[in-house]
């Protein structure tokens, strides 16, 4: 999408040294992974304030606010208390986006797509996400975006869409993006 909008593309930094320990269930690793991600995203967002002086558009594959989804799902109450204080402190440095696009998908379709990539996971020495955790995470995303009112929100139902987005599908999505006003709009690609 960034190329179609002549914008700077910002990708979430997935190089978190604590994720493997978190996936293995090591005690305290969820907190470490969460704080590492929060601070990495904050650093990236602060950097965007400078680059936005030179770029008209920025397209990011994550929303800073959604970091809380993982925190509330994975941290205990004491960890969450510390996390929330740090999050509140850092949030003031983050410029809110002009538009958020949420790619919504039912959990069963998501699980099926992940199962189809099982071989890729194994070849890369990774373990696919636990199906139960995936369901909880997807429910948490749905809840978060159902209540999201901070900026305009375009919810794109992706059950029947190949996310490789051919030209026609991308052009249709860009029409939706350009036509967005305030509030929330739901879009089901054909």
PDB file of C-alpha atoms in Angstrom:
ATOM      1  CA  UNK A   1       0.000   0.000   0.000  1.00  0.00           C
ATOM      2  CA  UNK A   2       2.849   2.368   0.787  1.00  0.00           C
ATOM      3  CA  UNK A   3       4.126   2.177  -2.792  1.00  0.00           C
ATOM      4  CA  UNK A   4       0.655   2.941  -4.160  1.00  0.00           C
ATOM      5  CA  UNK A   5       0.440   6.031  -1.954  1.00  0.00           C
ATOM      6  CA  UNK A   6       4.045   7.141  -2.526  1.00  0.00           C
ATOM      7  CA  UNK A   7       4.511   6.912   1.206  1.00  0.00           C
ATOM      8  CA  UNK A   8       7.212   5.843   3.583  1.00  0.00           C
ATOM      9  CA  UNK A   9       6.629   2.266   4.750  1.00  0.00           C
ATOM     10  CA  UNK A  10       7.233   1.504   8.424  1.00  0.00           C
ATOM     11  CA  UNK A  11       7.240  -2.153   9.467  1.00  0.00           C
ATOM     12  CA  UNK A  12       6.897  -3.450  13.005  1.00  0.00           C
ATOM     13  CA  UNK A  13      10.267  -4.572  14.342  1.00  0.00           C
ATOM     14  CA  UNK A  14       9.748  -8.298  14.877  1.00  0.00           C
ATOM     15  CA  UNK A  15      13.312  -8.911  16.044  1.00  0.00           C
ATOM     16  CA  UNK A  16      12.465  -9.333  19.734  1.00  0.00           C
ATOM     17  CA  UNK A  17      15.077 -11.391  21.623  1.00  0.00           C
ATOM     18  CA  UNK A  18      12.508 -12.409  24.273  1.00  0.00           C
ATOM     19  CA  UNK A  19       9.868 -13.931  21.974  1.00  0.00           C
ATOM     20  CA  UNK A  20      11.410 -17.411  21.907  1.00  0.00           C
ATOM     21  CA  UNK A  21      11.414 -17.555  25.713  1.00  0.00           C
ATOM     22  CA  UNK A  22       7.832 -16.281  25.763  1.00  0.00           C
ATOM     23  CA  UNK A  23       6.755 -18.935  23.247  1.00  0.00           C
ATOM     24  CA  UNK A  24       8.499 -21.572  25.382  1.00  0.00           C
ATOM     25  CA  UNK A  25       6.511 -20.412  28.417  1.00  0.00           C
ATOM     26  CA  UNK A  26       9.479 -19.189  30.463  1.00  0.00           C
ATOM     27  CA  UNK A  27       8.393 -17.268  33.570  1.00  0.00           C
ATOM     28  CA  UNK A  28       8.739 -13.498  33.168  1.00  0.00           C
ATOM     29  CA  UNK A  29       9.391 -13.686  29.435  1.00  0.00           C
ATOM     30  CA  UNK A  30       5.989 -12.230  28.509  1.00  0.00           C
ATOM     31  CA  UNK A  31       6.803  -9.078  30.485  1.00  0.00           C
ATOM     32  CA  UNK A  32      10.268  -8.796  28.954  1.00  0.00           C
ATOM     33  CA  UNK A  33       8.938  -9.346  25.431  1.00  0.00           C
ATOM     34  CA  UNK A  34       6.140  -6.841  25.984  1.00  0.00           C
ATOM     35  CA  UNK A  35       8.405  -4.087  27.292  1.00  0.00           C
ATOM     36  CA  UNK A  36      10.930  -4.696  24.522  1.00  0.00           C
ATOM     37  CA  UNK A  37       8.180  -4.381  21.880  1.00  0.00           C
ATOM     38  CA  UNK A  38       6.690  -1.287  23.503  1.00  0.00           C
ATOM     39  CA  UNK A  39      10.047   0.491  23.672  1.00  0.00           C
ATOM     40  CA  UNK A  40      11.024  -0.545  20.120  1.00  0.00           C
ATOM     41  CA  UNK A  41       7.703   0.746  18.750  1.00  0.00           C
ATOM     42  CA  UNK A  42       8.038   3.957  20.744  1.00  0.00           C
ATOM     43  CA  UNK A  43      11.544   4.560  19.380  1.00  0.00           C
ATOM     44  CA  UNK A  44      10.260   3.947  15.868  1.00  0.00           C
ATOM     45  CA  UNK A  45       7.265   6.263  16.353  1.00  0.00           C
ATOM     46  CA  UNK A  46       9.431   9.073  17.732  1.00  0.00           C
ATOM     47  CA  UNK A  47      11.636   8.698  14.647  1.00  0.00           C
ATOM     48  CA  UNK A  48       8.546   9.130  12.482  1.00  0.00           C
ATOM     49  CA  UNK A  49       7.960  12.604  13.892  1.00  0.00           C
ATOM     50  CA  UNK A  50      11.227  13.700  12.266  1.00  0.00           C
ATOM     51  CA  UNK A  51      10.730  11.916   8.958  1.00  0.00           C
ATOM     52  CA  UNK A  52       7.143  13.180   8.646  1.00  0.00           C
ATOM     53  CA  UNK A  53       8.605  16.624   8.015  1.00  0.00           C
ATOM     54  CA  UNK A  54       9.875  15.308   4.670  1.00  0.00           C
ATOM     55  CA  UNK A  55       7.260  12.682   3.706  1.00  0.00           C
ATOM     56  CA  UNK A  56       3.645  13.330   2.833  1.00  0.00           C
ATOM     57  CA  UNK A  57       2.387   9.880   3.813  1.00  0.00           C
ATOM     58  CA  UNK A  58       3.530   7.127   6.107  1.00  0.00           C
ATOM     59  CA  UNK A  59       2.081   3.622   5.972  1.00  0.00           C
ATOM     60  CA  UNK A  60       2.739   1.387   8.962  1.00  0.00           C
ATOM     61  CA  UNK A  61       1.850  -2.262   9.488  1.00  0.00           C
ATOM     62  CA  UNK A  62       1.035  -1.680  13.164  1.00  0.00           C
ATOM     63  CA  UNK A  63      -0.764   0.727  15.466  1.00  0.00           C
ATOM     64  CA  UNK A  64       1.070   1.804  18.624  1.00  0.00           C
ATOM     65  CA  UNK A  65      -2.163   1.533  20.648  1.00  0.00           C
ATOM     66  CA  UNK A  66      -2.612  -2.140  19.790  1.00  0.00           C
ATOM     67  CA  UNK A  67       0.442  -2.994  21.881  1.00  0.00           C
ATOM     68  CA  UNK A  68      -1.972  -3.047  24.824  1.00  0.00           C
ATOM     69  CA  UNK A  69      -3.849  -6.003  23.311  1.00  0.00           C
ATOM     70  CA  UNK A  70      -0.880  -8.279  23.937  1.00  0.00           C
ATOM     71  CA  UNK A  71      -0.176  -6.764  27.346  1.00  0.00           C
ATOM     72  CA  UNK A  72      -3.687  -7.401  28.629  1.00  0.00           C
ATOM     73  CA  UNK A  73      -3.668 -10.906  27.193  1.00  0.00           C
ATOM     74  CA  UNK A  74      -0.240 -11.999  28.459  1.00  0.00           C
ATOM     75  CA  UNK A  75       0.740 -10.074  31.595  1.00  0.00           C
ATOM     76  CA  UNK A  76      -0.263 -10.639  35.208  1.00  0.00           C
ATOM     77  CA  UNK A  77      -1.761  -7.776  37.250  1.00  0.00           C
ATOM     78  CA  UNK A  78       1.546  -6.556  38.719  1.00  0.00           C
ATOM     79  CA  UNK A  79       3.275  -6.601  35.335  1.00  0.00           C
ATOM     80  CA  UNK A  80       0.284  -4.894  33.754  1.00  0.00           C
ATOM     81  CA  UNK A  81       0.407  -2.121  36.355  1.00  0.00           C
ATOM     82  CA  UNK A  82       4.040  -1.338  35.491  1.00  0.00           C
ATOM     83  CA  UNK A  83       3.414  -1.735  31.761  1.00  0.00           C
ATOM     84  CA  UNK A  84       0.427   0.649  31.844  1.00  0.00           C
ATOM     85  CA  UNK A  85       2.409   3.347  33.661  1.00  0.00           C
ATOM     86  CA  UNK A  86       5.209   3.128  31.105  1.00  0.00           C
ATOM     87  CA  UNK A  87       2.737   3.020  28.199  1.00  0.00           C
ATOM     88  CA  UNK A  88       0.959   6.163  29.466  1.00  0.00           C
ATOM     89  CA  UNK A  89       4.301   7.941  29.790  1.00  0.00           C
ATOM     90  CA  UNK A  90       5.370   7.048  26.235  1.00  0.00           C
ATOM     91  CA  UNK A  91       2.020   7.625  24.506  1.00  0.00           C
ATOM     92  CA  UNK A  92       2.413  11.407  24.589  1.00  0.00           C
ATOM     93  CA  UNK A  93       5.338  11.143  22.154  1.00  0.00           C
ATOM     94  CA  UNK A  94       3.338   9.226  19.550  1.00  0.00           C
ATOM     95  CA  UNK A  95       1.551  11.071  16.750  1.00  0.00           C
ATOM     96  CA  UNK A  96      -1.878   9.505  16.167  1.00  0.00           C
ATOM     97  CA  UNK A  97      -2.477   8.170  12.672  1.00  0.00           C
ATOM     98  CA  UNK A  98      -4.863   9.853  10.243  1.00  0.00           C
ATOM     99  CA  UNK A  99      -6.495   6.496   9.511  1.00  0.00           C
ATOM    100  CA  UNK A 100      -6.326   2.953  10.872  1.00  0.00           C
ATOM    101  CA  UNK A 101      -7.081  -0.069   8.699  1.00  0.00           C
ATOM    102  CA  UNK A 102      -7.994  -3.231  10.581  1.00  0.00           C
ATOM    103  CA  UNK A 103      -7.818  -6.447   8.571  1.00  0.00           C
ATOM    104  CA  UNK A 104     -10.502  -8.534  10.253  1.00  0.00           C
ATOM    105  CA  UNK A 105     -10.698 -12.301   9.866  1.00  0.00           C
ATOM    106  CA  UNK A 106     -12.713 -15.006  11.618  1.00  0.00           C
ATOM    107  CA  UNK A 107     -10.586 -17.238  13.849  1.00  0.00           C
ATOM    108  CA  UNK A 108     -11.399 -20.427  11.929  1.00  0.00           C
ATOM    109  CA  UNK A 109     -10.186 -18.880   8.654  1.00  0.00           C
ATOM    110  CA  UNK A 110      -7.073 -17.559  10.383  1.00  0.00           C
ATOM    111  CA  UNK A 111      -6.299 -20.997  11.813  1.00  0.00           C
ATOM    112  CA  UNK A 112      -6.781 -22.594   8.396  1.00  0.00           C
ATOM    113  CA  UNK A 113      -4.386 -20.101   6.777  1.00  0.00           C
ATOM    114  CA  UNK A 114      -1.786 -20.690   9.460  1.00  0.00           C
ATOM    115  CA  UNK A 115      -2.127 -24.472   9.124  1.00  0.00           C
ATOM    116  CA  UNK A 116      -1.475 -24.089   5.407  1.00  0.00           C
ATOM    117  CA  UNK A 117       1.868 -22.483   6.358  1.00  0.00           C
ATOM    118  CA  UNK A 118       2.855 -25.207   8.855  1.00  0.00           C
ATOM    119  CA  UNK A 119       5.647 -26.399   6.598  1.00  0.00           C
ATOM    120  CA  UNK A 120       7.080 -22.855   6.371  1.00  0.00           C
ATOM    121  CA  UNK A 121       7.159 -22.652  10.158  1.00  0.00           C
ATOM    122  CA  UNK A 122       8.996 -25.954  10.472  1.00  0.00           C
ATOM    123  CA  UNK A 123      11.511 -25.075   7.745  1.00  0.00           C
ATOM    124  CA  UNK A 124      12.302 -21.845   9.608  1.00  0.00           C
ATOM    125  CA  UNK A 125      12.621 -23.678  12.932  1.00  0.00           C
ATOM    126  CA  UNK A 126       9.533 -21.940  14.313  1.00  0.00           C
ATOM    127  CA  UNK A 127       6.454 -23.271  16.037  1.00  0.00           C
ATOM    128  CA  UNK A 128       3.029 -22.223  14.732  1.00  0.00           C
ATOM    129  CA  UNK A 129       0.897 -20.281  17.228  1.00  0.00           C
ATOM    130  CA  UNK A 130      -1.206 -22.322  19.649  1.00  0.00           C
ATOM    131  CA  UNK A 131      -4.769 -22.507  18.219  1.00  0.00           C
ATOM    132  CA  UNK A 132      -6.382 -21.619  21.566  1.00  0.00           C
ATOM    133  CA  UNK A 133      -4.093 -18.614  22.071  1.00  0.00           C
ATOM    134  CA  UNK A 134      -4.750 -17.558  18.483  1.00  0.00           C
ATOM    135  CA  UNK A 135      -8.495 -17.559  19.181  1.00  0.00           C
ATOM    136  CA  UNK A 136      -8.030 -15.476  22.338  1.00  0.00           C
ATOM    137  CA  UNK A 137      -5.782 -13.050  20.478  1.00  0.00           C
ATOM    138  CA  UNK A 138      -8.201 -12.690  17.571  1.00  0.00           C
ATOM    139  CA  UNK A 139     -11.085 -12.091  20.008  1.00  0.00           C
ATOM    140  CA  UNK A 140      -8.989  -9.453  21.793  1.00  0.00           C
ATOM    141  CA  UNK A 141      -8.265  -7.692  18.484  1.00  0.00           C
ATOM    142  CA  UNK A 142     -11.962  -7.743  17.575  1.00  0.00           C
ATOM    143  CA  UNK A 143     -12.897  -6.311  20.976  1.00  0.00           C
ATOM    144  CA  UNK A 144     -10.198  -3.631  20.767  1.00  0.00           C
ATOM    145  CA  UNK A 145     -11.222  -2.408  17.332  1.00  0.00           C
ATOM    146  CA  UNK A 146     -14.956  -2.641  18.076  1.00  0.00           C
ATOM    147  CA  UNK A 147     -14.338  -0.014  20.777  1.00  0.00           C
ATOM    148  CA  UNK A 148     -11.655   1.967  18.911  1.00  0.00           C
ATOM    149  CA  UNK A 149     -12.686   5.611  18.393  1.00  0.00           C
ATOM    150  CA  UNK A 150      -9.385   7.523  18.515  1.00  0.00           C
ATOM    151  CA  UNK A 151      -9.086   8.002  14.751  1.00  0.00           C
ATOM    152  CA  UNK A 152     -11.040   7.071  11.614  1.00  0.00           C
ATOM    153  CA  UNK A 153     -11.126   3.281  11.247  1.00  0.00           C
ATOM    154  CA  UNK A 154     -11.588   1.187   8.119  1.00  0.00           C
ATOM    155  CA  UNK A 155     -12.435  -2.424   8.975  1.00  0.00           C
ATOM    156  CA  UNK A 156     -11.662  -4.723   6.036  1.00  0.00           C
ATOM    157  CA  UNK A 157     -13.193  -8.203   6.211  1.00  0.00           C
ATOM    158  CA  UNK A 158     -10.494 -10.463   4.767  1.00  0.00           C
ATOM    159  CA  UNK A 159     -11.996 -13.983   4.876  1.00  0.00           C
ATOM    160  CA  UNK A 160     -12.329 -14.197   1.117  1.00  0.00           C
ATOM    161  CA  UNK A 161      -9.364 -12.048   0.131  1.00  0.00           C
ATOM    162  CA  UNK A 162      -5.894 -13.191  -0.819  1.00  0.00           C
ATOM    163  CA  UNK A 163      -3.716 -10.740   1.059  1.00  0.00           C
ATOM    164  CA  UNK A 164      -1.296 -10.543  -1.840  1.00  0.00           C
ATOM    165  CA  UNK A 165      -3.705  -7.874  -3.140  1.00  0.00           C
ATOM    166  CA  UNK A 166      -3.681  -7.795  -6.922  1.00  0.00           C
ATOM    167  CA  UNK A 167      -4.007  -4.428  -8.664  1.00  0.00           C
ATOM    168  CA  UNK A 168      -7.806  -4.488  -8.822  1.00  0.00           C
ATOM    169  CA  UNK A 169      -8.224  -5.370  -5.140  1.00  0.00           C
ATOM    170  CA  UNK A 170      -5.611  -2.802  -4.108  1.00  0.00           C
ATOM    171  CA  UNK A 171      -7.250  -0.078  -6.214  1.00  0.00           C
ATOM    172  CA  UNK A 172     -10.619  -0.883  -4.628  1.00  0.00           C
ATOM    173  CA  UNK A 173      -9.064  -0.695  -1.162  1.00  0.00           C
ATOM    174  CA  UNK A 174      -7.366   2.613  -2.009  1.00  0.00           C
ATOM    175  CA  UNK A 175     -10.757   4.021  -3.082  1.00  0.00           C
ATOM    176  CA  UNK A 176     -12.070   3.114   0.364  1.00  0.00           C
ATOM    177  CA  UNK A 177      -9.052   4.730   2.027  1.00  0.00           C
ATOM    178  CA  UNK A 178      -9.351   7.943   0.024  1.00  0.00           C
ATOM    179  CA  UNK A 179     -13.094   8.107   0.676  1.00  0.00           C
ATOM    180  CA  UNK A 180     -12.803   7.777   4.440  1.00  0.00           C
ATOM    181  CA  UNK A 181     -14.251  10.457   6.627  1.00  0.00           C
ATOM    182  CA  UNK A 182     -14.628  10.342  10.376  1.00  0.00           C
ATOM    183  CA  UNK A 183     -15.876   7.328  12.290  1.00  0.00           C
ATOM    184  CA  UNK A 184     -15.778   3.675  11.321  1.00  0.00           C
ATOM    185  CA  UNK A 185     -16.476   2.137   7.930  1.00  0.00           C
ATOM    186  CA  UNK A 186     -16.745  -1.570   7.125  1.00  0.00           C
ATOM    187  CA  UNK A 187     -15.539  -2.845   3.782  1.00  0.00           C
ATOM    188  CA  UNK A 188     -15.971  -6.328   2.345  1.00  0.00           C
ATOM    189  CA  UNK A 189     -13.846  -6.727  -0.813  1.00  0.00           C
ATOM    190  CA  UNK A 190     -15.472  -8.611  -3.678  1.00  0.00           C
TER     191      UNK A 190
END
